[in-house]
mmCIF file of C-alpha atoms in Angstrom:
data_model
loop_
_atom_site.group_PDB
_atom_site.id
_atom_site.type_symbol
_atom_site.label_atom_id
_atom_site.label_comp_id
_atom_site.label_asym_id
_atom_site.label_seq_id
_atom_site.Cartn_x
_atom_site.Cartn_y
_atom_site.Cartn_z
ATOM 1 C CA MET R 634 -0.293 -0.104 0.216
ATOM 2 C CA ARG R 635 1.339 3.878 -0.435
ATOM 3 C CA VAL R 636 0.210 6.550 0.895
ATOM 4 C CA VAL R 637 -1.805 8.947 -1.588
ATOM 5 C CA ALA R 638 -2.991 12.250 0.546
ATOM 6 C CA ARG R 639 -2.601 13.265 4.184
ATOM 7 C CA TYR R 640 -4.410 16.222 6.288
ATOM 8 C CA SER R 641 -2.767 17.697 9.156
ATOM 9 C CA HIS R 642 -5.525 18.775 11.976
ATOM 10 C CA LEU R 643 -4.372 21.313 14.788
ATOM 11 C CA ASN R 644 -0.821 20.679 13.311
ATOM 12 C CA GLY R 645 -1.420 16.689 14.417
ATOM 13 C CA GLU R 646 1.866 15.893 11.836
ATOM 14 C CA GLU R 647 3.861 18.382 12.470
ATOM 15 C CA ALA R 648 3.753 17.555 16.228
ATOM 16 C CA LEU R 649 4.454 13.998 15.354
ATOM 17 C CA ARG R 650 7.181 14.691 13.036
ATOM 18 C CA PHE R 651 8.506 17.067 15.985
ATOM 19 C CA ARG R 652 8.423 14.788 18.934
ATOM 20 C CA GLN R 653 8.138 11.284 17.721
ATOM 21 C CA SER R 654 9.540 11.110 13.750
ATOM 22 C CA GLY R 655 10.296 7.181 14.598
ATOM 23 C CA LEU R 656 6.670 6.727 15.290
ATOM 24 C CA TRP R 657 5.575 8.479 11.937
ATOM 25 C CA GLU R 658 8.507 6.427 10.102
ATOM 26 C CA GLU R 659 7.029 3.633 11.649
ATOM 27 C CA ILE R 660 3.492 4.058 10.684
ATOM 28 C CA ILE R 661 4.410 4.793 6.859
ATOM 29 C CA GLU R 662 6.882 1.665 6.863
ATOM 30 C CA VAL R 663 3.379 -0.271 8.066
ATOM 31 C CA ILE R 664 1.279 0.951 5.475
ATOM 32 C CA GLU R 665 3.827 0.570 2.784
ATOM 33 C CA SER R 666 4.391 -3.449 3.917
ATOM 34 C CA VAL R 667 0.562 -4.001 3.218
ATOM 35 C CA ASP R 668 0.446 -6.226 0.205
ATOM 36 C CA ALA R 669 -3.367 -4.689 -1.011
ATOM 37 C CA GLU R 670 -3.352 -7.356 -3.774
ATOM 38 C CA SER R 671 -3.295 -10.233 -1.303
ATOM 39 C CA CYS R 672 -6.423 -8.724 0.313
ATOM 40 C CA ARG R 673 -8.096 -8.704 -3.110
ATOM 41 C CA THR R 674 -9.976 -12.078 -1.480
ATOM 42 C CA LYS R 675 -13.966 -10.797 -1.443
ATOM 43 C CA VAL R 676 -16.066 -12.184 -4.220
ATOM 44 C CA SER R 677 -18.931 -9.425 -4.557
ATOM 45 C CA ARG R 678 -22.825 -10.146 -4.298
ATOM 46 C CA GLU R 679 -23.924 -6.704 -5.259
ATOM 47 C CA ARG R 680 -26.273 -6.998 -8.427
ATOM 48 C CA THR R 681 -23.672 -4.861 -10.437
ATOM 49 C CA ARG R 682 -20.638 -6.337 -9.580
ATOM 50 C CA ALA R 683 -21.515 -9.678 -8.929
ATOM 51 C CA GLY R 684 -18.543 -12.715 -8.899
ATOM 52 C CA ARG R 685 -16.205 -9.497 -9.145
ATOM 53 C CA LYS R 686 -12.982 -9.826 -6.626
ATOM 54 C CA LEU R 687 -12.891 -7.048 -4.372
ATOM 55 C CA TYR R 688 -10.445 -5.654 -1.660
ATOM 56 C CA SER R 689 -11.360 -7.371 1.473
ATOM 57 C CA PRO R 690 -11.743 -5.009 4.595
ATOM 58 C CA ILE R 691 -11.511 -7.939 7.114
ATOM 59 C CA ASP R 692 -8.354 -9.126 5.326
ATOM 60 C CA MET R 693 -6.992 -5.650 5.227
ATOM 61 C CA ASN R 694 -7.637 -4.913 8.823
ATOM 62 C CA LYS R 695 -5.888 -8.467 9.771
ATOM 63 C CA ALA R 696 -2.933 -7.684 7.450
ATOM 64 C CA PHE R 697 -2.478 -3.841 9.459
ATOM 65 C CA GLN R 698 -3.387 -5.601 12.977
ATOM 66 C CA ALA R 699 -0.552 -7.983 12.071
ATOM 67 C CA ALA R 700 2.231 -5.366 10.912
ATOM 68 C CA PHE R 701 1.217 -2.892 13.794
ATOM 69 C CA LYS R 702 1.321 -5.601 16.529
ATOM 70 C CA GLN R 703 5.063 -6.753 15.093
ATOM 71 C CA ARG R 704 6.435 -2.949 16.047
ATOM 72 C CA GLY R 705 4.504 -2.904 19.385
ATOM 73 C CA TRP R 706 1.398 -1.435 18.691
ATOM 74 C CA GLU R 707 -0.896 -2.187 21.229
ATOM 75 C CA GLN R 708 -5.062 -2.299 21.208
ATOM 76 C CA ARG R 709 -6.277 0.290 24.210
ATOM 77 C CA ARG R 710 -9.420 0.485 26.060
ATOM 78 C CA GLN R 711 -10.626 3.392 27.978
ATOM 79 C CA HIS R 712 -13.144 2.718 30.786
ATOM 80 C CA PHE R 713 -15.640 5.337 31.910
ATOM 81 C CA TRP R 714 -19.126 5.695 33.999
ATOM 82 C CA THR R 715 -22.287 7.668 32.682
ATOM 83 C CA THR R 716 -26.086 8.358 33.336
ATOM 84 C CA ALA R 717 -29.040 10.002 31.763
ATOM 85 C CA ASP R 718 -29.183 13.183 34.102
ATOM 86 C CA THR R 719 -27.475 16.072 32.416
ATOM 87 C CA ARG R 720 -26.579 17.983 34.896
ATOM 88 C CA THR R 721 -24.450 14.886 36.523
ATOM 89 C CA VAL R 722 -22.592 14.106 33.248
ATOM 90 C CA ARG R 723 -21.886 17.322 33.111
ATOM 91 C CA ARG R 724 -20.048 17.228 36.812
ATOM 92 C CA ILE R 725 -18.137 13.909 35.947
ATOM 93 C CA VAL R 726 -17.066 13.991 32.464
ATOM 94 C CA SER R 727 -13.420 14.782 33.436
ATOM 95 C CA LEU R 728 -12.960 12.839 36.496
ATOM 96 C CA PRO R 729 -11.244 9.489 36.867
ATOM 97 C CA PRO R 730 -13.754 6.373 36.443
ATOM 98 C CA GLU R 731 -14.265 5.272 39.731
ATOM 99 C CA VAL R 732 -14.700 9.111 41.102
ATOM 100 C CA GLN R 733 -17.515 9.097 38.450
ATOM 101 C CA LYS R 734 -19.112 5.974 39.493
ATOM 102 C CA THR R 735 -19.118 7.404 43.381
ATOM 103 C CA THR R 736 -20.101 10.893 41.977
ATOM 104 C CA ILE R 737 -23.079 9.616 39.861
ATOM 105 C CA GLU R 738 -24.231 7.108 42.345
ATOM 106 C CA GLU R 739 -24.461 9.702 45.241
ATOM 107 C CA SER R 740 -26.370 12.012 43.095
ATOM 108 C CA GLY R 741 -29.304 9.080 43.181
ATOM 109 C CA HIS R 742 -28.894 7.996 39.564
ATOM 110 C CA GLU R 743 -27.865 4.849 38.123
ATOM 111 C CA ALA R 744 -23.913 4.557 37.243
ATOM 112 C CA ILE R 745 -23.695 2.788 33.929
ATOM 113 C CA SER R 746 -20.383 1.350 32.564
ATOM 114 C CA SER R 747 -18.753 2.172 29.320
ATOM 115 C CA TYR R 748 -15.617 2.334 27.265
ATOM 116 C CA ASN R 749 -13.703 3.352 24.299
ATOM 117 C CA GLN R 750 -11.516 1.417 22.479
ATOM 118 C CA THR R 751 -9.072 2.194 19.727
ATOM 119 C CA ASP R 752 -7.154 -0.289 17.661
ATOM 120 C CA PHE R 753 -3.262 0.798 18.192
ATOM 121 C CA VAL R 754 -1.632 2.966 20.684
ATOM 122 C CA LYS R 755 2.129 3.715 21.235
ATOM 123 C CA GLU R 756 3.866 6.404 23.055
ATOM 124 C CA ARG R 757 0.706 8.598 23.164
ATOM 125 C CA ILE R 758 -0.180 7.978 19.382
ATOM 126 C CA ALA R 759 -3.825 6.341 18.632
ATOM 127 C CA VAL R 760 -3.823 4.750 15.188
ATOM 128 C CA GLU R 761 -7.529 4.137 13.499
ATOM 129 C CA VAL R 762 -7.652 1.727 10.544
ATOM 130 C CA GLN R 763 -11.138 2.279 9.141
ATOM 131 C CA PHE R 764 -12.521 -0.117 6.763
ATOM 132 C CA GLY R 765 -15.392 -0.627 8.093
ATOM 133 C CA LYS R 766 -19.009 1.468 7.438
ATOM 134 C CA TYR R 767 -17.920 5.327 6.443
ATOM 135 C CA ALA R 768 -20.505 6.216 9.846
ATOM 136 C CA PHE R 769 -17.611 5.171 11.927
ATOM 137 C CA VAL R 770 -15.151 7.748 10.953
ATOM 138 C CA ALA R 771 -17.157 10.245 12.942
ATOM 139 C CA HIS R 772 -16.896 8.092 15.476
ATOM 140 C CA ASP R 773 -13.420 7.802 15.510
ATOM 141 C CA LEU R 774 -12.708 11.278 15.222
ATOM 142 C CA PHE R 775 -15.210 12.925 17.471
ATOM 143 C CA VAL R 776 -15.304 10.254 20.276
ATOM 144 C CA LYS R 777 -12.276 7.969 20.599
ATOM 145 C CA HIS R 778 -9.541 10.326 19.401
ATOM 146 C CA MET R 779 -11.256 12.813 21.108
ATOM 147 C CA ALA R 780 -11.669 10.922 24.724
ATOM 148 C CA PHE R 781 -8.147 9.548 24.489
ATOM 149 C CA TYR R 782 -6.962 13.290 24.180
ATOM 150 C CA ILE R 783 -8.935 14.322 26.919
ATOM 151 C CA SER R 784 -7.989 12.193 29.272
ATOM 152 C CA ASP R 785 -4.290 12.758 28.345
ATOM 153 C CA VAL R 786 -3.410 9.200 27.136
ATOM 154 C CA ILE R 787 -2.509 10.366 23.647
ATOM 155 C CA ASP R 788 -1.221 13.451 21.941
ATOM 156 C CA VAL R 789 -2.122 12.737 18.333
ATOM 157 C CA GLY R 790 -4.827 10.705 16.668
ATOM 158 C CA ILE R 791 -4.231 8.913 13.275
ATOM 159 C CA GLU R 792 -6.899 7.728 11.018
ATOM 160 C CA ILE R 793 -6.094 5.877 7.968
ATOM 161 C CA LEU R 794 -8.852 5.749 4.978
ATOM 162 C CA PRO R 795 -8.966 4.165 1.755
ATOM 163 C CA MET R 796 -9.047 6.760 -1.060
ATOM 164 C CA LYS R 797 -11.810 7.049 -3.504
ATOM 165 C CA GLU R 798 -9.485 4.937 -5.921
ATOM 166 C CA LEU R 799 -9.149 1.838 -3.570
ATOM 167 C CA GLU R 800 -13.018 2.586 -1.874
ATOM 168 C CA ARG R 801 -14.151 2.032 -5.913
ATOM 169 C CA GLU R 802 -12.778 -1.786 -5.787
ATOM 170 C CA MET R 803 -14.210 -2.633 -2.106
ATOM 171 C CA PRO R 804 -17.583 -3.274 -0.800
ATOM 172 C CA SER R 805 -20.104 -0.863 -0.860
ATOM 173 C CA GLY R 806 -20.297 1.378 2.596
ATOM 174 C CA VAL R 807 -16.571 1.743 2.804
ATOM 175 C CA PRO R 808 -15.328 5.340 4.050
ATOM 176 C CA TYR R 809 -13.056 7.455 1.791
ATOM 177 C CA TYR R 810 -10.640 9.810 2.445
ATOM 178 C CA GLU R 811 -11.694 12.927 0.059
ATOM 179 C CA ARG R 812 -15.492 12.645 1.820
ATOM 180 C CA ASP R 813 -14.026 12.688 5.465
ATOM 181 C CA LEU R 814 -11.579 15.498 4.384
ATOM 182 C CA LEU R 815 -14.622 17.483 3.567
ATOM 183 C CA ASN R 816 -16.553 15.855 6.620
ATOM 184 C CA ILE R 817 -13.460 17.389 8.642
ATOM 185 C CA LEU R 818 -12.783 20.588 7.138
ATOM 186 C CA ARG R 819 -16.771 22.043 7.102
ATOM 187 C CA GLN R 820 -16.596 21.719 10.868
ATOM 188 C CA GLY R 821 -14.081 24.717 11.162
ATOM 189 C CA ARG R 822 -10.650 24.774 11.861
ATOM 190 C CA ASN R 823 -10.616 23.920 15.474
ATOM 191 C CA ILE R 824 -13.218 20.932 15.254
ATOM 192 C CA PRO R 825 -12.506 18.302 16.373
ATOM 193 C CA ALA R 826 -10.500 19.684 19.100
ATOM 194 C CA VAL R 827 -7.470 16.935 19.011
ATOM 195 C CA PRO R 828 -4.645 16.858 17.108
ATOM 196 C CA LEU R 829 -5.122 14.537 14.053
ATOM 197 C CA VAL R 830 -3.624 12.859 10.705
ATOM 198 C CA ILE R 831 -5.849 11.760 8.322
ATOM 199 C CA ILE R 832 -3.663 9.323 5.975
ATOM 200 C CA GLY R 833 -5.379 8.119 2.434
ATOM 201 C CA ILE R 834 -4.080 5.423 1.000
ATOM 202 C CA ALA R 835 -4.328 3.180 -1.952
ATOM 203 C CA PRO R 836 -2.592 0.238 -3.673
#
């Protein structure tokens, strides 16, 4: 695979290259190590493309997972508590999980356990590789990366997406870089309030 395009949001790429250039090089190395053609295993059942071999999102995810894991990147889960009461949620949002639970219960509300999970984390950098449904990208950018950043777990979030030229050769519903670049830019310069690098890849 190759990097075709990238967008640095709130100086995400600049911060990464300046503070942890080795990790930036490692991410590029991972992308270039993935053999796209070996992932062209999905036989389409879609009416307009029946029988055609497409790139498999599952196989691509497995290839990226193996390459990142080999270099010491690990999945990370961030646990938190929430409830239905708006005032209570506003009070607990920046508190540690154990304090969140106690505060909710002392306010007379039900404490609901939940978590955010990111694909790969290493030395305060989080990477999400998104070949799932296009709606998942917004969740990555506005929920996952944001939650880890606010919790002081990461300094920069990376989102790896297929370019349109790759998305055309994948099953329907997969996200693509060009659309999500527009989605980010239309929000304004400071939203989401987390340094990010959006990377577009293709075979």
